[in-house]
Tab-separated table of C-alpha atoms in Angstrom:
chain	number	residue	atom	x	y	z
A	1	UNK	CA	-11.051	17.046	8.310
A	2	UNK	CA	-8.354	16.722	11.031
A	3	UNK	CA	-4.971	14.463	9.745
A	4	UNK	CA	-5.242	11.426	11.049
A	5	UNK	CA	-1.605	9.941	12.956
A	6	UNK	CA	0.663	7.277	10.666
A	7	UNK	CA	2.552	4.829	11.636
A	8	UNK	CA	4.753	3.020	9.477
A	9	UNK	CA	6.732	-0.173	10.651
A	10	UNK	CA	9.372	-1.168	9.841
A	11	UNK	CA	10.818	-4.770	10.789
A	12	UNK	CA	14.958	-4.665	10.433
A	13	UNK	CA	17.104	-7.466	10.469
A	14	UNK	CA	20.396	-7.132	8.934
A	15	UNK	CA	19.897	-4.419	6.256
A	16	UNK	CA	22.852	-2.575	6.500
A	17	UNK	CA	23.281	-1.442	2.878
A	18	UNK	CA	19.483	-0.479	2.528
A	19	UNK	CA	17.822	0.581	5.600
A	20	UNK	CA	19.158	4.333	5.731
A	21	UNK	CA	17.442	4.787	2.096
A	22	UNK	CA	14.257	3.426	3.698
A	23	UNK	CA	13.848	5.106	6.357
A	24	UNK	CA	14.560	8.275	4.328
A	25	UNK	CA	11.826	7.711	1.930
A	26	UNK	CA	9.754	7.370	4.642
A	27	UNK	CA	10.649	10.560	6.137
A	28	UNK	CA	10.083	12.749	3.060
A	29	UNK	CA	6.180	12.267	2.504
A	30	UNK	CA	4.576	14.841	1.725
A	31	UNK	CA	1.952	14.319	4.361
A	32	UNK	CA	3.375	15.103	7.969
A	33	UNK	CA	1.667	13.596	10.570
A	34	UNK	CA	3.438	10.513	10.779
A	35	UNK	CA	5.424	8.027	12.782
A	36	UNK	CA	8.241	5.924	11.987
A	37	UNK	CA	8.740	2.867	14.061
A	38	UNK	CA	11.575	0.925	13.764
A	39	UNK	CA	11.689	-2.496	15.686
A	40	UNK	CA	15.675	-3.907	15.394
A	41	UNK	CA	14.996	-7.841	15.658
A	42	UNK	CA	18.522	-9.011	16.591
A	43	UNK	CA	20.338	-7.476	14.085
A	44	UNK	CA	24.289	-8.641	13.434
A	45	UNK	CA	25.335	-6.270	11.142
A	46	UNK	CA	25.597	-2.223	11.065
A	47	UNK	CA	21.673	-1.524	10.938
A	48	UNK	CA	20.735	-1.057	14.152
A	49	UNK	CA	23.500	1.795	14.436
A	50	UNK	CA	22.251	3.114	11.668
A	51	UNK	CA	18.732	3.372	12.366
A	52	UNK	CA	19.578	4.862	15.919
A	53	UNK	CA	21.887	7.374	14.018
A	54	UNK	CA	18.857	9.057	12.310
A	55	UNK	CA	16.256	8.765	15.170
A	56	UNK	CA	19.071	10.921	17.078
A	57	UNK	CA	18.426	13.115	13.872
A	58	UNK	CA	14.740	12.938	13.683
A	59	UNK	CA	12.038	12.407	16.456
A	60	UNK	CA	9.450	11.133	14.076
A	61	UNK	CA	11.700	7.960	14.402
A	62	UNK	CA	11.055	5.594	17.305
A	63	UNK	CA	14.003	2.815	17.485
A	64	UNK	CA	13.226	-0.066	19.615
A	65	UNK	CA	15.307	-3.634	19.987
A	66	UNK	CA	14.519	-6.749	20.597
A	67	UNK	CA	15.866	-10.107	20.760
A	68	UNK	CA	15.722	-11.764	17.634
A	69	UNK	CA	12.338	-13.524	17.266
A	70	UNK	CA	11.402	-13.379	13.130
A	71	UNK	CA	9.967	-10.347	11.148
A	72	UNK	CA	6.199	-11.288	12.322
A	73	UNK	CA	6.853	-10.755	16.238
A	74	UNK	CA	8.577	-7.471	14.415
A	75	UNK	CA	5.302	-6.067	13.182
A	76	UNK	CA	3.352	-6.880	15.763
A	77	UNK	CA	5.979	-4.974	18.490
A	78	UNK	CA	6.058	-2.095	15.913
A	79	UNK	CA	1.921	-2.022	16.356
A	80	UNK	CA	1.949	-1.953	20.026
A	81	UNK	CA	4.501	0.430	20.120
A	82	UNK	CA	3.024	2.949	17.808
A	83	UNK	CA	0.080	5.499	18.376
A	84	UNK	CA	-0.908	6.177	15.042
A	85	UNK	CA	-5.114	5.722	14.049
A	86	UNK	CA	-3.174	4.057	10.453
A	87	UNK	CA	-0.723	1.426	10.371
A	88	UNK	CA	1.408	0.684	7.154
A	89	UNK	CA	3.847	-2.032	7.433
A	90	UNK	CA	7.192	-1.660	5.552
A	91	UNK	CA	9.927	-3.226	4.416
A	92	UNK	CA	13.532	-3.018	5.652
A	93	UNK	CA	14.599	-2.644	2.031
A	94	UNK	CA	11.939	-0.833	-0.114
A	95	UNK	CA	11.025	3.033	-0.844
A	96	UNK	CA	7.903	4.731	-0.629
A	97	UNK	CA	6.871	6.934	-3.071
A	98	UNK	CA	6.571	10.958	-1.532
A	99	UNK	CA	3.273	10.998	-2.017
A	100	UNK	CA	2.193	7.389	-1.069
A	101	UNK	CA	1.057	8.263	2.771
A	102	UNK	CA	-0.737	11.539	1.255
A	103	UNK	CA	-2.063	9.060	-1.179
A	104	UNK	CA	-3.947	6.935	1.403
A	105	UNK	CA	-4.737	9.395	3.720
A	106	UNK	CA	-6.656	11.413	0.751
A	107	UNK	CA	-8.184	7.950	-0.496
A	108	UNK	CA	-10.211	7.335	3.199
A	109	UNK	CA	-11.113	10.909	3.166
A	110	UNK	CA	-12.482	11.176	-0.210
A	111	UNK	CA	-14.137	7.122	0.429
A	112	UNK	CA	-14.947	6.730	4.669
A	113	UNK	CA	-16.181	3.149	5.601
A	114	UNK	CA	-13.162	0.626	4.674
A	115	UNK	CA	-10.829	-0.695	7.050
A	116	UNK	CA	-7.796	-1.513	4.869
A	117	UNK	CA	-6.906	0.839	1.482
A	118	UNK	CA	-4.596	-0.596	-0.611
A	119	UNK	CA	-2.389	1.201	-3.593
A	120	UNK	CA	0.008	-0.369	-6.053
A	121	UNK	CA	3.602	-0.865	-6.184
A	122	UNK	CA	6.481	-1.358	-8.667
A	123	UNK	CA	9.544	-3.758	-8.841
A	124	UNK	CA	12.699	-2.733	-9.379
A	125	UNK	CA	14.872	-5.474	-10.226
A	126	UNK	CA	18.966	-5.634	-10.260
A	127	UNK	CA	18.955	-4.727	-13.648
A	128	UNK	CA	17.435	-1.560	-12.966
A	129	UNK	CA	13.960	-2.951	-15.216
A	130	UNK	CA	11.164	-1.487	-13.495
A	131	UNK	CA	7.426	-3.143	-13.379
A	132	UNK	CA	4.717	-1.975	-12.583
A	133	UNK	CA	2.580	-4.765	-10.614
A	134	UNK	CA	-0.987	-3.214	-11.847
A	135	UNK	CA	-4.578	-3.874	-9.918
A	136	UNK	CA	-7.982	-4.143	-11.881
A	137	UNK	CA	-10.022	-2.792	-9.394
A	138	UNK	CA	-10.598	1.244	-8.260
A	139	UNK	CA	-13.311	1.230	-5.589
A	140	UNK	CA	-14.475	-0.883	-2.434
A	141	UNK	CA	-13.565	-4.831	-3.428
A	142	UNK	CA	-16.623	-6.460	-3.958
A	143	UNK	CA	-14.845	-10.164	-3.120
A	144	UNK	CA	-11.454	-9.658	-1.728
A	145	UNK	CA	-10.913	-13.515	-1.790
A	146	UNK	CA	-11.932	-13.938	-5.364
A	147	UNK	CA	-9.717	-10.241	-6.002
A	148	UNK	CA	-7.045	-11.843	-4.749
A	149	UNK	CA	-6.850	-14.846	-6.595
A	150	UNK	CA	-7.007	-12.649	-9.744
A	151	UNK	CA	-4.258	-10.851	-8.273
A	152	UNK	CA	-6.837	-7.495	-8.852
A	153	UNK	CA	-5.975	-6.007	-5.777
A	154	UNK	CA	-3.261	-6.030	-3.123
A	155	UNK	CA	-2.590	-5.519	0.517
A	156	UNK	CA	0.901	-5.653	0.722
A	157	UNK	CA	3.441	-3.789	2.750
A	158	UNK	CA	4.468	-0.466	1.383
A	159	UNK	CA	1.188	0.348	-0.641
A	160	UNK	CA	-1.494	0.173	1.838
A	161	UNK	CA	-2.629	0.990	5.339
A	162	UNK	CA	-5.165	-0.306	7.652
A	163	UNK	CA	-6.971	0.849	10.939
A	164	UNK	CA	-5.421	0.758	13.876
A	165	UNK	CA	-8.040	-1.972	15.423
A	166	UNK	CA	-7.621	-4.332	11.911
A	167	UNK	CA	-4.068	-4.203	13.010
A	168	UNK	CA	-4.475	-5.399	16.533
A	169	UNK	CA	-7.384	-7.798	15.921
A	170	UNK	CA	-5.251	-9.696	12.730
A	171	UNK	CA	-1.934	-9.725	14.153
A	172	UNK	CA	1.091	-11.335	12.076
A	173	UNK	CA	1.280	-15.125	13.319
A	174	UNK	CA	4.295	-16.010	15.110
A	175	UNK	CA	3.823	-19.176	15.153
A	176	UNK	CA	5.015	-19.613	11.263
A	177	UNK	CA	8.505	-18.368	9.641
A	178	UNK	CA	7.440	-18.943	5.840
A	179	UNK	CA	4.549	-17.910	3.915
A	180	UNK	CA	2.646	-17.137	7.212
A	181	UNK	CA	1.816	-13.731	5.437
A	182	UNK	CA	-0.401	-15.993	3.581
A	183	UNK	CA	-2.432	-16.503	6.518
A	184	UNK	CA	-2.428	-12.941	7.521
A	185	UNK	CA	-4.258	-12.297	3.949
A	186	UNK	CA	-6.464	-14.930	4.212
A	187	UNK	CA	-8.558	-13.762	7.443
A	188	UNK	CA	-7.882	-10.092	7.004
A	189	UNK	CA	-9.756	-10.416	2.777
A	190	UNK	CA	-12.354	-12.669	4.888
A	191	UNK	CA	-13.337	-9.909	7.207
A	192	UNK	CA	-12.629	-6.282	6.775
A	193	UNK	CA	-13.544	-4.034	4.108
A	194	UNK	CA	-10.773	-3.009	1.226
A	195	UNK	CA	-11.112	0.141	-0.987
A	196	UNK	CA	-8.228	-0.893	-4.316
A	197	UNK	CA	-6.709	2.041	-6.110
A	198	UNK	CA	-4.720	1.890	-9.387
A	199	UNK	CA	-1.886	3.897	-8.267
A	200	UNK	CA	1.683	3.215	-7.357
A	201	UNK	CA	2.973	3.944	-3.880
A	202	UNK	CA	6.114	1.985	-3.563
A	203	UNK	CA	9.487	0.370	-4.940
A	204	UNK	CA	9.994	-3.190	-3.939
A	205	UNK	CA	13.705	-3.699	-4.807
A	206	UNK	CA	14.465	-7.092	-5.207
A	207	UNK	CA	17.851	-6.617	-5.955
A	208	UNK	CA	17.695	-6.553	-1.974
A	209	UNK	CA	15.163	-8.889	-1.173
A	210	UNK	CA	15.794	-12.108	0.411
A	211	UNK	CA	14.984	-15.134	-1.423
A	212	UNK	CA	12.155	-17.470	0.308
A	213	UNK	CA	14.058	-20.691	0.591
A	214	UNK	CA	12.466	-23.952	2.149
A	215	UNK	CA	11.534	-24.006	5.678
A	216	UNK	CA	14.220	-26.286	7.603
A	217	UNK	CA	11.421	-26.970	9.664
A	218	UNK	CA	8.141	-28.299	7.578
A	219	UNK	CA	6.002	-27.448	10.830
A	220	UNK	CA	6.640	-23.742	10.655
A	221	UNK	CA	5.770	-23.156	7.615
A	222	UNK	CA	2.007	-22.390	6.612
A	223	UNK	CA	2.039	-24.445	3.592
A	224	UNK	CA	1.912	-27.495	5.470
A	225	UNK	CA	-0.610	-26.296	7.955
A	226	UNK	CA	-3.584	-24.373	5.627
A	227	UNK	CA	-6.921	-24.549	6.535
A	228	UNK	CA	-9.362	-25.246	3.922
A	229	UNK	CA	-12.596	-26.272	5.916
A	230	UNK	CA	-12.374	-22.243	7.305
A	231	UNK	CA	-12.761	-20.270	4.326
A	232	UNK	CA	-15.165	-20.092	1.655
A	233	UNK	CA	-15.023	-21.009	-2.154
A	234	UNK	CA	-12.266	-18.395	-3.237
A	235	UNK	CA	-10.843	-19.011	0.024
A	236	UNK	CA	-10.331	-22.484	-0.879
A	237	UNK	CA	-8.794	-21.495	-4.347
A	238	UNK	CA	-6.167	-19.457	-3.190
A	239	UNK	CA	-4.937	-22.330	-1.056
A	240	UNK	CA	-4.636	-24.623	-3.612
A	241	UNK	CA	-2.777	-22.051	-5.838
A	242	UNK	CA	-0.706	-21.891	-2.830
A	243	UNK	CA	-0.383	-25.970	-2.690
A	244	UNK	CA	0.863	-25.982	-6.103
A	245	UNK	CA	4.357	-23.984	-4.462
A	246	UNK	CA	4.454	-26.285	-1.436
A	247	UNK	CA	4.493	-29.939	-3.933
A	248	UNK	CA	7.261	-27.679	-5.964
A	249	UNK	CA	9.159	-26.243	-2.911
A	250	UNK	CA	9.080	-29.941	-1.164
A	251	UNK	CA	8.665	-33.048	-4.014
A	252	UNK	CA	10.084	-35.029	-0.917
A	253	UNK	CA	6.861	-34.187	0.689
A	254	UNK	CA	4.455	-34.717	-1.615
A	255	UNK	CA	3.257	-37.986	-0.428
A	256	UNK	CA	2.795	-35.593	2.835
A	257	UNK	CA	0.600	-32.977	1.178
A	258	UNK	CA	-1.690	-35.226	-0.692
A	259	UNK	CA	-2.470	-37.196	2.484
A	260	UNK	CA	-3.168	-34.100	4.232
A	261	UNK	CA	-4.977	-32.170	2.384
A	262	UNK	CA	-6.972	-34.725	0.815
A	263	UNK	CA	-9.698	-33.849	-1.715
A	264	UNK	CA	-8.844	-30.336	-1.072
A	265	UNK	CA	-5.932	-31.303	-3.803
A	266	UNK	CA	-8.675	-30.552	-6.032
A	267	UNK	CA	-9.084	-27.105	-5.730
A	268	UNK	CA	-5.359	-27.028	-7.463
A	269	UNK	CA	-6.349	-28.290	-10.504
A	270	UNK	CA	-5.457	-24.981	-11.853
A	271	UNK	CA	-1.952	-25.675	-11.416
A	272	UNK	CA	-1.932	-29.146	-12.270
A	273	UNK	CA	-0.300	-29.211	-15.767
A	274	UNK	CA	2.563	-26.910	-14.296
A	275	UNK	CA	2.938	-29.226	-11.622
A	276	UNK	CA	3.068	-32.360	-13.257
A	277	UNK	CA	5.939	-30.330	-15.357
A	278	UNK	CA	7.865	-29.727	-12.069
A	279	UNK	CA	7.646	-33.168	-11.054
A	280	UNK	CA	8.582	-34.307	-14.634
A	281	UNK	CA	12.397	-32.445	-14.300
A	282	UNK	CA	12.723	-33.311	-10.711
A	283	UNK	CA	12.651	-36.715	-11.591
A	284	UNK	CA	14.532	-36.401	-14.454
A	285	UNK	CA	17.289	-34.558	-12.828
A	286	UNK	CA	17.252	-36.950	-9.422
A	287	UNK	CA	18.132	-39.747	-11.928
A	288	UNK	CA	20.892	-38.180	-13.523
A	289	UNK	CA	21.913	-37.629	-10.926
A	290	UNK	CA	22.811	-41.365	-10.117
């Protein structure tokens, strides 16, 4: 069977002390055919030299800038500027395992007919305590939605690839800067087919990672702009599990939310005895506060 063309992308924004580790991991699989696109988003800092330094080195590498306009817009410039029949998305800051591409390459051969096929990955935190984030589920997902929810299989960047017209028809939105990967998962698990394998492909290390903080702007983040009515049941159940973060991330907003969303509060039931926790010590700390 002829080997297929990767394309990993890679959104950089100020990763100075992590990206050259990155990219390297990315350039020692032990499958060949592949692509690296790197798509500098504004960057402030010593990355964007970097990167250029090694496509000089390498011409697997393609470097492209643009002006700064969020990791989303990112991804979906690395897409259009690729040519590869498999797109993996990757992290500025994480390593892939040698064998991850060979991994999913090997996976579609050996199981034709998905669109998406998704591996594992570990965290590495700053304490150098490694976890592995293990999936229930080796075969074609029955219900991604309901998968999901159980946190049985995974899509995420670094440990899975999908077809080059998945990639183009469910772009990243642009149109959120927080949590809008949420909505990215939500119509791709509606709609294409996943084959899940128990193995691990990638190190996220957090003791890079960003931290999500509050959106400065409520608008732009997806939390405040879900919609229930379009999904089905499990759909519906992420979402709430999801509403459960946005009455913790913004108690100032909760009188928001619940007009909002309504009955749809119900589907985070779930959650509710954590929440009413949360809402306990805000309180509680607000008053000492006076």
């Amino acid at each position: 069977m002829k080997s297929p063309l990767f394309s990993i992308i890679i959104p950089l924004y100020n990763k100075e002390k992590s990206i050259k580790t990155t990219i390297e991991s990315a350039l020692h699989q032990s499958y060949s055919n592949i692509e690296i696109v790197v798509i500098d988003d504004g960057s402030t800092d010593n990355s964007a030299d970097i990167a250029k330094n090694l496509a000089k080195q390498d011409n697997r590498i393609h470097f492209v800038h643009q002006e700064n306009s969020g990791a989303s817009s990112a991804r979906n410039r690395g897409v259009r500027e690729s040519s590869g029949d498999w797109i993996m998305y990757f992290d500025a800051d994480d390593l892939l395992y040698d064998y991850c591409v060979e991994s999913l390459v090997k996976m579609y051969q050996e199981h034709p007919g998905a669109d998406i096929y998704a591996g594992n990955c570990n965290l590495h935190y700053p304490d150098k305590t490694i976890i592995n984030m293990k999936h229930q589920i080796n075969g074609l997902v029955k219900n991604n939605l309901r998968s999901f929810y159980f946190w049985h299989t995974n899509t995420g960047v670094g440990c899975s690839m999908r077809t080059r017209k998945a990639a183009l028809q469910i772009p990243y939105p642009e149109e959120y800067d927080r949590f809008e990967d949420l909505k990215l998962i939500l119509e791709v698990f509606n709609i294409f087919k996943i084959y899940s394998f128990d193995k691990p492909l990638c190190c996220v290390r957090l003791e890079y990672s960003s931290l999500s903080h509050p959106a400065k702007n409520v608008d732009k983040d997806y939390l405040f702009n879900m919609e229930f009515s379009k999904y089905p049941f499990w759909g519906k159940m992420i979402m709430g599990k999801m509403l459960y973060w946005a009455y913790v991330t913004y108690p100032q907003y909760k009188s928001r939310l619940f007009h909002k969303y309504g009955w749809y509060n119900l589907y985070m039931l779930p959650k509710v005895p954590r929440l009413i926790g949360h809402i306990i010590k805000f309180y509680l700390k607000s008053k000492s506060v006076k």
